Amino acid sequence: MSAKILSGKDIAKQIRAELAEEIAQMKADHDVVPGLATVLVGENPASVSYVTSKNRTSKKLGMHSEQINLPADTTEEALLELIHKLNNDPKIDGILVQLPLPKDVDESKVLMAIDPGKDVDGFHPVNVGKMVVGEADFLPCTPAGIKQILIRSGVETSGAEVCVVGRSNIVGKPIANILLQKAEGANATVTLVHTRTKDVPAHCKRADILIVAAGVPKYVKGDWIKPGAVVIDVGVNRTGTTESGKAKLAGDVDFDEAVEVASAITPVPGGVGPMTITMLMVNTVKAAKIHHCID
Ligand code: GUN
């Protein structure tokens, strides 16, 4: 058996085409241009690449985009002051502070300083709370992307056994919360496993949908997967560089083994990654609509 490949790249392209039309319509009908500000502190190569992509994509879609690059030794105070300025800037609908931040900066304090109405990452405690009670304005981008992959690929989540591997605030905890909601595209029975779980493979093996965000290359093996399961691999691990200098990537799932067991699987690259950036655009357009009272 060889699993169907769930191309996040293709689904993201489709969503971006829908968004470009929506953005053009907002400009034509309301003279509104959604605005995104991204803030990058330091020069972590993965973060530089993500933030550059986020800006490139927002410009391509016809949005207003500002990329603010700050040195690694930026103080927490300076960062908070910048966020305050962006909170009060009417051209900016969405603010994204790329994580991780340097050690000396209190990440939680910075995320809490962002106006929840401009928190297009969905990381502010107000937005986390709204998500948990099923009233979200902004779902965090990677989990929102996973949800769209499942919906647009026709994967039934209602009543499905879902196993989430990893308990990060960015992926594991929110996707578990999203899929257990009493809502369309959710209604799953969710198990979340983590580094202290006694028998991770046994939990994985029960899953109809296995979502892996462990941060360990090729962590999940083929024999941990139930035959016919849908596998969503969130891992983006840099395992080296190609001769042309591009990053070599591996997921958190041993793809060659998994593809023989699963019924469908997301590849790395070209799976969840492109969806994350696209859902940031979706959230920014939504923020602009809320700010300008557009239905
Ligand atoms: N670092 C890794 N993923 C993300 C994300 O979705 N948003 C932000 N702001 N930082 C990240």
CSV table of C-alpha atoms and ligand atoms in Angstrom, one decimal:
chain,number,residue,atom,x,y,z
A,1,MET,CA,0.0,0.0,0.0
A,2,SER,CA,1.2,3.5,-0.6
A,3,ALA,CA,-0.6,6.4,1.1
A,4,LYS,CA,-2.2,9.3,-0.7
A,5,ILE,CA,0.0,12.5,-0.4
A,6,LEU,CA,-1.9,15.4,1.2
A,7,SER,CA,-0.3,18.4,-0.4
A,8,GLY,CA,-0.5,21.4,1.9
A,9,LYS,CA,1.2,23.3,-0.8
A,10,ASP,CA,-1.7,22.8,-3.2
A,11,ILE,CA,-4.4,23.5,-0.6
A,12,ALA,CA,-2.5,26.6,0.5
A,13,LYS,CA,-2.4,27.8,-3.1
A,14,GLN,CA,-6.1,27.3,-3.4
A,15,ILE,CA,-6.8,29.3,-0.2
A,16,ARG,CA,-4.4,32.1,-1.2
A,17,ALA,CA,-6.3,32.4,-4.6
A,18,GLU,CA,-9.6,32.8,-2.6
A,19,LEU,CA,-7.9,35.3,-0.3
A,20,ALA,CA,-6.5,37.4,-3.2
A,21,GLU,CA,-10.0,37.8,-4.5
A,22,GLU,CA,-11.4,38.7,-1.1
A,23,ILE,CA,-8.6,41.3,-0.6
A,24,ALA,CA,-9.2,42.9,-4.0
A,25,GLN,CA,-12.9,43.1,-3.2
A,26,MET,CA,-12.2,44.8,0.2
A,27,LYS,CA,-10.1,47.4,-1.5
A,28,ALA,CA,-12.7,48.0,-4.3
A,29,ASP,CA,-15.8,48.1,-2.0
A,30,HIS,CA,-14.4,49.6,1.2
A,31,ASP,CA,-11.0,51.0,0.3
A,32,VAL,CA,-9.5,48.8,3.0
A,33,VAL,CA,-6.1,47.1,2.7
A,34,PRO,CA,-5.3,44.6,5.4
A,35,GLY,CA,-2.0,45.3,7.0
A,36,LEU,CA,0.5,42.9,8.7
A,37,ALA,CA,3.5,43.8,10.8
A,38,THR,CA,6.1,41.1,11.4
A,39,VAL,CA,8.7,41.5,14.1
A,40,LEU,CA,12.0,39.5,14.0
A,41,VAL,CA,14.5,39.7,16.8
A,42,GLY,CA,17.9,38.3,15.9
A,43,GLU,CA,19.1,36.2,13.0
A,44,ASN,CA,18.0,32.6,13.7
A,45,PRO,CA,18.1,31.2,10.1
A,46,ALA,CA,14.8,29.4,10.4
A,47,SER,CA,13.1,32.5,11.8
A,48,VAL,CA,14.6,34.7,9.1
A,49,SER,CA,13.3,32.4,6.4
A,50,TYR,CA,9.8,32.2,7.9
A,51,VAL,CA,9.4,35.9,8.4
A,52,THR,CA,10.7,36.7,4.9
A,53,SER,CA,8.1,34.2,3.5
A,54,LYS,CA,5.3,35.8,5.6
A,55,ASN,CA,6.1,39.2,4.2
A,56,ARG,CA,6.6,38.0,0.6
A,57,THR,CA,3.2,36.2,0.7
A,58,SER,CA,1.3,39.1,2.2
A,59,LYS,CA,2.7,41.5,-0.5
A,60,LYS,CA,1.8,39.1,-3.2
A,61,LEU,CA,-1.8,38.9,-2.0
A,62,GLY,CA,-2.1,42.7,-2.1
A,63,MET,CA,-1.8,43.4,1.6
A,64,HIS,CA,0.2,46.2,3.3
A,65,SER,CA,3.2,44.6,4.9
A,66,GLU,CA,5.9,45.8,7.3
A,67,GLN,CA,8.9,43.7,8.3
A,68,ILE,CA,10.7,45.0,11.4
A,69,ASN,CA,14.1,43.4,12.0
A,70,LEU,CA,15.7,44.1,15.4
A,71,PRO,CA,19.2,43.1,16.6
A,72,ALA,CA,19.5,40.1,19.0
A,73,ASP,CA,20.4,42.3,21.9
A,74,THR,CA,17.1,44.3,21.7
A,75,THR,CA,15.8,44.9,25.2
A,76,GLU,CA,12.3,43.7,26.4
A,77,GLU,CA,11.5,47.4,27.0
A,78,ALA,CA,12.2,48.4,23.4
A,79,LEU,CA,10.2,45.5,22.1
A,80,LEU,CA,7.2,46.4,24.3
A,81,GLU,CA,7.4,50.0,23.1
A,82,LEU,CA,7.4,48.8,19.5
A,83,ILE,CA,4.3,46.6,20.1
A,84,HIS,CA,2.6,49.5,21.8
A,85,LYS,CA,3.2,51.6,18.6
A,86,LEU,CA,1.9,48.9,16.3
A,87,ASN,CA,-1.1,48.4,18.5
A,88,ASN,CA,-2.0,52.0,17.9
A,89,ASP,CA,-1.1,52.1,14.1
A,90,PRO,CA,-4.3,52.1,12.0
A,91,LYS,CA,-2.5,50.7,9.0
A,92,ILE,CA,-1.7,47.5,10.9
A,93,ASP,CA,-4.4,44.9,11.5
A,94,GLY,CA,-2.2,42.0,12.5
A,95,ILE,CA,1.0,41.8,14.5
A,96,LEU,CA,3.3,38.8,14.5
A,97,VAL,CA,6.3,38.5,16.8
A,98,GLN,CA,8.4,35.6,15.5
A,99,LEU,CA,9.2,33.0,18.2
A,100,PRO,CA,11.5,32.0,19.7
A,101,LEU,CA,12.7,35.3,21.3
A,102,PRO,CA,16.2,35.8,22.8
A,103,LYS,CA,16.6,34.3,26.3
A,104,ASP,CA,16.6,37.6,28.1
A,105,VAL,CA,13.2,38.6,26.8
A,106,ASP,CA,10.1,37.4,28.6
A,107,GLU,CA,8.1,35.8,25.7
A,108,SER,CA,4.9,35.6,27.7
A,109,LYS,CA,5.1,39.3,28.6
A,110,VAL,CA,5.6,40.2,24.9
A,111,LEU,CA,2.7,38.1,23.7
A,112,MET,CA,0.4,39.6,26.3
A,113,ALA,CA,1.3,43.1,25.2
A,114,ILE,CA,-0.1,42.5,21.7
A,115,ASP,CA,-3.7,43.9,21.3
A,116,PRO,CA,-5.8,40.7,21.2
A,117,GLY,CA,-7.7,42.2,18.2
A,118,LYS,CA,-4.4,42.3,16.3
A,119,ASP,CA,-3.1,38.9,17.6
A,120,VAL,CA,-3.2,37.1,14.3
A,121,ASP,CA,-1.0,34.3,15.8
A,122,GLY,CA,-3.8,33.5,18.3
A,123,PHE,CA,-1.2,33.3,21.1
A,124,HIS,CA,-2.6,36.0,23.5
A,125,PRO,CA,-4.3,34.4,26.6
A,126,VAL,CA,-7.6,36.1,25.6
A,127,ASN,CA,-7.5,34.3,22.2
A,128,VAL,CA,-6.3,31.0,23.7
A,129,GLY,CA,-9.3,31.2,26.1
A,130,LYS,CA,-11.7,32.0,23.3
A,131,MET,CA,-10.4,29.0,21.4
A,132,VAL,CA,-10.9,26.7,24.3
A,133,VAL,CA,-14.5,27.8,24.8
A,134,GLY,CA,-15.2,27.5,21.0
A,135,GLU,CA,-15.5,31.2,20.4
A,136,ALA,CA,-12.2,31.9,18.6
A,137,ASP,CA,-11.6,34.9,16.4
A,138,PHE,CA,-8.1,33.8,15.5
A,139,LEU,CA,-7.0,30.1,15.6
A,140,PRO,CA,-3.2,29.7,15.9
A,141,CYS,CA,-1.9,29.3,12.3
A,142,THR,CA,-0.3,25.8,12.3
A,143,PRO,CA,-3.3,24.1,14.0
A,144,ALA,CA,-5.7,26.1,11.7
A,145,GLY,CA,-3.7,24.9,8.7
A,146,ILE,CA,-4.0,21.3,9.9
A,147,LYS,CA,-7.8,21.7,10.3
A,148,GLN,CA,-8.0,23.0,6.7
A,149,ILE,CA,-5.9,20.1,5.4
A,150,LEU,CA,-8.3,17.6,7.1
A,151,ILE,CA,-11.5,19.4,5.9
A,152,ARG,CA,-10.3,20.1,2.3
A,153,SER,CA,-9.1,16.5,2.0
A,154,GLY,CA,-12.4,15.1,3.1
A,155,VAL,CA,-11.0,13.4,6.3
A,156,GLU,CA,-13.8,12.6,8.7
A,157,THR,CA,-12.9,13.9,12.2
A,158,SER,CA,-16.3,13.3,13.9
A,159,GLY,CA,-15.9,10.3,16.2
A,160,ALA,CA,-12.4,9.7,15.0
A,161,GLU,CA,-9.6,8.7,17.4
A,162,VAL,CA,-7.0,11.5,17.2
A,163,CYS,CA,-3.6,11.2,18.8
A,164,VAL,CA,-1.5,14.3,19.0
A,165,VAL,CA,2.2,13.9,19.8
A,166,GLY,CA,3.7,16.9,21.5
A,167,ARG,CA,2.3,19.5,24.0
A,168,SER,CA,3.6,22.8,22.7
A,169,ASN,CA,1.6,26.0,23.0
A,170,ILE,CA,2.0,26.6,19.3
A,171,VAL,CA,0.8,23.2,17.9
A,172,GLY,CA,0.1,20.3,20.3
A,173,LYS,CA,-2.2,22.0,22.9
A,174,PRO,CA,-4.2,24.1,20.4
A,175,ILE,CA,-4.8,21.4,17.8
A,176,ALA,CA,-6.0,19.0,20.6
A,177,ASN,CA,-8.4,21.7,21.7
A,178,ILE,CA,-9.6,22.5,18.2
A,179,LEU,CA,-10.4,18.9,17.3
A,180,LEU,CA,-12.3,18.1,20.5
A,181,GLN,CA,-14.7,21.0,20.0
A,182,LYS,CA,-18.4,20.3,19.4
A,183,ALA,CA,-18.1,21.8,15.9
A,184,GLU,CA,-18.0,21.0,12.2
A,185,GLY,CA,-14.5,19.6,11.2
A,186,ALA,CA,-13.9,18.6,14.9
A,187,ASN,CA,-15.9,16.3,17.3
A,188,ALA,CA,-12.9,14.0,17.6
A,189,THR,CA,-11.8,11.9,20.6
A,190,VAL,CA,-8.4,13.3,21.4
A,191,THR,CA,-5.5,11.9,23.2
A,192,LEU,CA,-2.4,14.1,23.7
A,193,VAL,CA,0.9,12.3,24.4
A,194,HIS,CA,4.2,13.9,25.5
A,195,THR,CA,7.7,13.3,26.8
A,196,ARG,CA,6.4,11.8,30.1
A,197,THR,CA,3.8,9.5,28.4
A,198,LYS,CA,4.5,5.8,29.3
A,199,ASP,CA,3.9,4.1,26.0
A,200,VAL,CA,3.8,6.6,23.1
A,201,PRO,CA,3.7,3.9,20.3
A,202,ALA,CA,0.6,2.2,21.9
A,203,HIS,CA,-1.4,5.5,21.9
A,204,CYS,CA,-0.3,6.3,18.3
A,205,LYS,CA,-1.3,2.8,17.1
A,206,ARG,CA,-4.9,3.5,18.2
A,207,ALA,CA,-5.2,6.7,16.2
A,208,ASP,CA,-7.3,7.1,13.1
A,209,ILE,CA,-5.7,10.5,12.7
A,210,LEU,CA,-2.1,10.9,14.0
A,211,ILE,CA,-0.7,14.4,14.3
A,212,VAL,CA,2.9,14.6,15.1
A,213,ALA,CA,4.6,17.7,16.5
A,214,ALA,CA,7.4,16.3,18.5
A,215,GLY,CA,10.4,18.2,17.2
A,216,VAL,CA,12.4,15.0,16.8
A,217,PRO,CA,13.4,13.9,13.2
A,218,LYS,CA,11.8,10.6,12.1
A,219,TYR,CA,10.5,10.0,15.6
A,220,VAL,CA,7.3,8.1,14.6
A,221,LYS,CA,8.0,4.7,13.0
A,222,GLY,CA,5.9,2.8,10.6
A,223,ASP,CA,4.9,0.1,13.1
A,224,TRP,CA,3.5,2.8,15.4
A,225,ILE,CA,0.8,3.6,12.8
A,226,LYS,CA,-2.6,1.9,12.5
A,227,PRO,CA,-3.0,0.6,9.0
A,228,GLY,CA,-5.1,3.1,7.0
A,229,ALA,CA,-4.6,6.0,9.4
A,230,VAL,CA,-4.2,9.6,8.3
A,231,VAL,CA,-0.8,11.0,9.3
A,232,ILE,CA,-0.2,14.8,9.7
A,233,ASP,CA,3.6,15.5,10.1
A,234,VAL,CA,4.2,18.9,11.6
A,235,GLY,CA,7.9,18.5,12.0
A,236,VAL,CA,10.4,20.7,10.2
A,237,ASN,CA,13.9,19.5,11.2
A,238,ARG,CA,16.9,20.8,9.4
A,239,THR,CA,19.2,17.8,8.9
A,240,GLY,CA,21.9,19.5,6.8
A,241,THR,CA,22.3,21.5,3.6
A,242,THR,CA,22.2,20.4,0.0
A,243,GLU,CA,25.0,21.2,-2.4
A,244,SER,CA,23.2,24.3,-3.6
A,245,GLY,CA,23.0,25.5,0.0
A,246,LYS,CA,19.3,24.9,0.6
A,247,ALA,CA,18.2,23.4,4.0
A,248,LYS,CA,17.6,19.6,3.9
A,249,LEU,CA,14.4,18.9,5.8
A,250,ALA,CA,13.0,15.9,7.6
A,251,GLY,CA,9.7,15.5,9.3
A,252,ASP,CA,8.9,14.0,12.8
A,253,VAL,CA,7.6,10.9,11.0
A,254,ASP,CA,9.7,8.3,9.2
A,255,PHE,CA,8.0,9.0,5.9
A,256,ASP,CA,9.4,6.0,4.0
A,257,GLU,CA,8.0,3.6,6.6
A,258,ALA,CA,4.7,5.5,7.2
A,259,VAL,CA,3.8,5.8,3.5
A,260,GLU,CA,3.5,2.0,3.4
A,261,VAL,CA,1.0,1.9,6.3
A,262,ALA,CA,-1.1,5.1,6.3
A,263,SER,CA,-3.9,5.8,3.9
A,264,ALA,CA,-2.9,9.5,3.6
A,265,ILE,CA,0.1,11.5,4.8
A,266,THR,CA,1.4,15.1,4.6
A,267,PRO,CA,5.0,15.3,3.2
A,268,VAL,CA,7.8,17.4,4.5
A,269,PRO,CA,8.4,19.9,2.9
A,270,GLY,CA,5.1,20.8,1.1
A,271,GLY,CA,2.7,19.6,3.8
A,272,VAL,CA,1.8,21.6,6.9
A,273,GLY,CA,4.5,24.3,6.4
A,274,PRO,CA,2.8,26.2,3.5
A,275,MET,CA,-0.5,26.1,5.4
A,276,THR,CA,0.9,28.0,8.4
A,277,ILE,CA,1.8,31.0,6.4
A,278,THR,CA,-1.4,31.0,4.5
A,279,MET,CA,-3.5,30.8,7.7
A,280,LEU,CA,-1.7,33.9,9.0
A,281,MET,CA,-2.9,35.7,5.9
A,282,VAL,CA,-6.5,34.4,6.6
A,283,ASN,CA,-6.3,35.7,10.2
A,284,THR,CA,-5.0,39.1,9.0
A,285,VAL,CA,-7.8,39.5,6.5
A,286,LYS,CA,-10.3,38.5,9.3
A,287,ALA,CA,-8.7,41.1,11.7
A,288,ALA,CA,-9.0,43.8,9.0
A,289,LYS,CA,-12.7,42.9,8.5
A,290,ILE,CA,-13.4,43.1,12.2
A,291,HIS,CA,-11.5,46.5,12.5
A,292,HIS,CA,-13.5,47.9,9.6
A,293,CYS,CA,-16.9,46.3,10.4
A,294,ILE,CA,-17.0,44.4,7.1
A,295,ASP,CA,-19.1,41.2,7.0
B,1,GUN,N1,7.7,30.1,15.5
B,1,GUN,C1,7.3,28.9,15.1
B,1,GUN,N2,6.1,28.9,14.7
B,1,GUN,C2,5.6,30.1,14.9
B,1,GUN,C3,4.3,30.7,14.6
B,1,GUN,O1,3.3,30.1,14.2
B,1,GUN,N3,4.2,32.0,15.0
B,1,GUN,C4,5.2,32.7,15.5
B,1,GUN,N4,5.0,34.0,15.9
B,1,GUN,N5,6.4,32.2,15.8
B,1,GUN,C5,6.6,30.9,15.4
